[in-house]
Short mmCIF file of C-alpha atoms in Angstrom, two decimals:
data_model
loop_
_atom_site.label_atom_id
_atom_site.label_comp_id
_atom_site.label_asym_id
_atom_site.label_seq_id
_atom_site.Cartn_x
_atom_site.Cartn_y
_atom_site.Cartn_z
CA UNK A 56 126.09 122.38 102.35
CA UNK A 57 124.90 124.46 99.40
CA UNK A 58 122.13 126.99 99.03
CA UNK A 59 118.62 126.69 97.59
CA UNK A 60 117.69 129.91 95.77
CA UNK A 61 114.06 130.60 94.83
CA UNK A 62 113.77 132.96 91.82
CA UNK A 63 110.30 134.44 91.30
CA UNK A 64 108.60 137.12 89.22
CA UNK A 65 105.44 138.47 90.85
CA UNK A 66 102.83 141.19 90.52
CA UNK A 67 102.07 143.71 93.25
CA UNK A 68 99.37 141.35 94.56
CA UNK A 69 102.02 138.58 94.44
CA UNK A 70 100.59 136.59 91.54
CA UNK A 71 103.42 134.52 90.09
CA UNK A 72 101.53 132.53 87.47
CA UNK A 73 102.61 132.42 83.82
CA UNK A 74 104.75 135.59 83.62
CA UNK A 75 106.56 134.61 80.42
CA UNK A 76 103.86 134.07 77.82
CA UNK A 77 100.21 133.24 77.07
CA UNK A 78 101.00 129.57 76.42
CA UNK A 79 102.50 128.90 79.85
CA UNK A 80 99.08 128.42 81.49
CA UNK A 81 96.48 128.79 78.74
CA UNK A 82 93.46 127.40 80.63
CA UNK A 83 91.63 129.67 83.04
CA UNK A 84 94.28 132.40 83.38
CA UNK A 85 93.76 135.43 81.12
CA UNK A 86 97.03 137.27 81.80
CA UNK A 87 99.74 134.88 80.59
CA UNK A 88 102.80 136.92 79.61
CA UNK A 89 102.05 139.81 81.98
CA UNK A 90 105.78 140.37 82.60
CA UNK A 91 106.76 141.03 78.98
CA UNK A 92 105.65 144.70 78.76
CA UNK A 93 107.57 145.47 81.97
CA UNK A 94 110.97 144.07 81.02
CA UNK A 95 113.92 146.44 80.67
CA UNK A 96 117.70 146.21 80.49
CA UNK A 97 118.11 146.70 84.23
CA UNK A 98 115.85 143.75 85.04
CA UNK A 99 117.62 141.65 82.42
CA UNK A 100 120.99 142.38 83.99
CA UNK A 101 119.64 141.53 87.45
CA UNK A 102 118.30 138.19 86.26
CA UNK A 103 121.58 137.38 84.55
CA UNK A 104 123.56 138.22 87.68
CA UNK A 105 121.21 136.15 89.85
CA UNK A 106 122.11 133.01 87.89
CA UNK A 107 125.88 133.44 88.19
CA UNK A 108 127.39 130.42 89.90
CA UNK A 109 124.33 128.21 89.40
CA UNK A 110 125.31 124.55 89.35
CA UNK A 111 121.85 122.90 89.37
CA UNK A 112 118.21 123.66 88.56
CA UNK A 113 115.30 122.41 90.67
CA UNK A 114 112.03 122.64 88.73
CA UNK A 115 108.39 121.66 88.93
CA UNK A 116 106.90 119.61 86.09
CA UNK A 117 105.18 122.45 84.23
CA UNK A 118 108.18 124.77 84.37
CA UNK A 119 110.46 121.92 83.32
CA UNK A 120 108.32 121.19 80.24
CA UNK A 121 108.37 124.87 79.25
CA UNK A 122 112.14 125.14 79.72
CA UNK A 123 112.88 121.84 77.96
CA UNK A 124 110.95 123.00 74.91
CA UNK A 125 112.85 126.30 74.75
CA UNK A 126 116.36 126.44 76.22
CA UNK A 127 118.03 123.57 74.32
CA UNK A 128 117.51 125.58 71.12
CA UNK A 129 118.72 129.00 72.29
CA UNK A 130 122.50 128.58 72.34
CA UNK A 131 124.15 131.01 69.96
CA UNK A 132 121.17 133.37 70.10
CA UNK A 133 120.25 136.43 72.12
CA UNK A 134 119.94 134.38 75.34
CA UNK A 135 123.07 132.33 74.70
CA UNK A 136 124.65 132.87 78.13
CA UNK A 137 121.68 131.61 80.15
CA UNK A 138 120.91 128.91 77.59
CA UNK A 139 124.46 127.56 77.80
CA UNK A 140 124.26 127.54 81.60
CA UNK A 141 120.85 125.87 81.79
CA UNK A 142 121.79 123.25 79.21
CA UNK A 143 125.00 122.32 81.01
CA UNK A 144 123.88 121.96 84.64
CA UNK A 145 121.90 119.05 86.16
CA UNK A 146 118.13 119.49 86.15
CA UNK A 147 116.07 117.97 88.97
CA UNK A 148 112.34 117.61 88.35
CA UNK A 149 109.65 117.35 91.03
CA UNK A 150 106.70 115.46 89.55
CA UNK A 151 104.23 112.78 90.64
CA UNK A 152 103.75 111.73 87.03
CA UNK A 153 106.08 110.40 84.34
CA UNK A 154 107.66 113.45 82.68
CA UNK A 155 109.49 113.13 79.40
CA UNK A 156 113.04 113.87 80.54
CA UNK A 157 114.41 114.62 77.08
CA UNK A 158 116.53 117.57 78.21
CA UNK A 159 120.10 116.38 78.77
CA UNK A 160 121.08 116.10 82.43
CA UNK A 161 117.53 115.72 83.78
CA UNK A 162 116.54 113.53 86.74
CA UNK A 163 113.14 113.00 88.31
CA UNK A 164 113.01 113.21 92.10
CA UNK A 165 111.45 110.44 94.18
CA UNK A 166 108.31 110.61 96.34
CA UNK A 167 110.20 111.93 99.38
CA UNK A 168 110.57 115.43 97.95
CA UNK A 169 111.90 117.06 101.13
CA UNK A 170 114.54 114.37 101.54
CA UNK A 171 115.53 114.60 97.87
CA UNK A 172 115.93 118.39 98.08
CA UNK A 173 118.15 118.05 101.14
CA UNK A 174 120.36 115.62 99.23
CA UNK A 175 120.55 118.03 96.29
CA UNK A 176 121.56 120.86 98.62
CA UNK A 177 124.37 118.68 99.99
CA UNK A 178 125.52 117.87 96.44
CA UNK A 179 125.57 121.37 94.92
CA UNK A 180 126.62 124.88 95.87
CA UNK A 181 123.90 127.02 94.27
CA UNK A 182 120.62 125.35 93.31
CA UNK A 183 118.10 127.61 91.54
CA UNK A 184 114.34 127.10 91.73
CA UNK A 185 112.72 129.04 88.88
CA UNK A 186 108.95 129.59 88.78
CA UNK A 187 107.49 126.19 89.78
CA UNK A 188 104.89 127.63 92.16
CA UNK A 189 103.58 124.26 93.38
CA UNK A 190 107.11 123.14 94.23
CA UNK A 191 107.79 126.49 95.90
CA UNK A 192 104.87 125.90 98.30
CA UNK A 193 106.54 122.71 99.52
CA UNK A 194 109.89 124.45 99.94
CA UNK A 195 108.26 127.27 101.90
CA UNK A 196 106.33 124.86 104.11
CA UNK A 197 109.45 122.83 104.90
CA UNK A 198 111.68 125.93 105.09
CA UNK A 199 113.83 124.25 102.45
CA UNK A 200 115.18 127.42 100.93
CA UNK A 201 118.06 129.73 101.77
CA UNK A 202 117.52 132.68 99.42
CA UNK A 203 114.44 134.30 97.90
CA UNK A 204 114.90 136.63 94.93
CA UNK A 205 111.65 138.41 94.18
CA UNK A 206 110.94 140.81 91.33
CA UNK A 207 107.72 142.69 92.20
CA UNK A 208 106.11 144.28 89.13
CA UNK A 209 103.84 147.37 89.24
CA UNK A 210 100.58 145.72 88.17
CA UNK A 211 97.66 144.13 90.02
CA UNK A 212 95.89 141.16 88.40
CA UNK A 213 93.44 140.03 91.06
CA UNK A 214 93.50 136.43 89.79
CA UNK A 215 96.08 133.68 89.51
CA UNK A 216 98.37 131.50 91.62
CA UNK A 217 100.29 133.48 94.20
CA UNK A 218 103.83 133.23 95.50
CA UNK A 219 102.61 132.42 99.01
CA UNK A 220 99.63 130.27 98.04
CA UNK A 221 99.11 127.73 100.79
CA UNK A 222 102.70 126.79 101.54
CA UNK A 223 103.82 129.62 103.79
CA UNK A 224 104.44 129.02 107.49
CA UNK A 225 105.60 131.60 110.06
CA UNK A 226 109.12 132.43 108.90
CA UNK A 227 111.65 135.21 109.37
CA UNK A 228 113.69 136.46 106.46
CA UNK A 229 116.36 139.11 106.27
CA UNK A 230 116.99 141.64 103.51
CA UNK A 231 120.37 140.85 101.97
CA UNK A 232 120.85 144.09 100.04
CA UNK A 233 118.91 147.33 99.45
CA UNK A 234 115.90 147.01 97.12
CA UNK A 235 116.43 148.25 93.55
CA UNK A 236 113.66 149.88 91.50
CA UNK A 237 113.91 149.50 87.73
CA UNK A 238 112.95 152.24 85.25
CA UNK A 239 109.55 150.61 84.60
CA UNK A 240 108.78 150.35 88.30
CA UNK A 241 109.74 146.75 89.07
CA UNK A 242 111.34 146.36 92.51
CA UNK A 243 114.01 143.70 93.03
CA UNK A 244 114.15 142.22 96.53
CA UNK A 245 116.71 139.73 97.83
CA UNK A 246 115.95 137.91 101.07
CA UNK A 247 117.70 135.22 103.07
CA UNK A 248 116.09 132.73 105.42
CA UNK A 249 116.55 133.81 109.04
CA UNK A 250 116.23 131.98 112.35
CA UNK A 251 113.10 131.91 114.45
CA UNK A 252 109.53 132.92 113.76
CA UNK A 253 107.96 136.40 113.56
CA UNK A 254 107.67 138.20 116.89
CA UNK A 255 104.86 140.44 118.07
CA UNK A 256 104.64 143.69 119.98
CA UNK A 257 102.23 146.25 121.34
CA UNK A 258 101.99 149.53 119.43
CA UNK A 259 100.21 151.13 122.41
CA UNK A 260 103.14 150.56 124.77
CA UNK A 261 104.28 153.77 126.53
CA UNK A 262 107.77 153.70 125.01
CA UNK A 263 106.62 153.36 121.39
CA UNK A 264 107.11 157.10 120.94
CA UNK A 265 110.56 157.20 122.53
CA UNK A 266 112.79 159.78 120.96
CA UNK A 267 109.93 162.05 119.84
CA UNK A 268 109.79 165.62 121.13
CA UNK A 269 106.18 166.49 120.24
#
């Protein structure tokens, strides 16, 4: 069985909407492209490393349309490595409509999204979910993810769709490696899905200060 990796760029208040440009979500969201001023070489290298070994993409309809209009034309350019990867692997699209699947290697998933994702995970080793916030809510709700890569950027927007926007259920995750802060203040966090649900405790318990000598 393979792994489902969720790759997300978010603000400090965990808004994940339209990080790449003003045309991604032009209606009702005034901060499209909020990520661009915060990019640096460190973040670029992290993103590139995160996609190593990818053998399938799992995308929501809006993200698919954005990618299909861009990546097929980027081979040989500055983003050649990622473009070549994205253009060569299968693309699975979650949509209730009738998307134009013009990008080579694209397949629309059926109405049983959870079942389709499980089949994809059995078929591939490393499936990447990029953006696609509506799809991410389903994956979070069904716990149909294995890894969560989150780049938290040092801005607060106060508006927009959030990473955990109606799909989250009580879930444990584990930090897979130490967080890394980039020169412009973005923090890269890598989590893995863990067993069980969050526990609780009592901060007023007598032993909560064990080990203190004051």
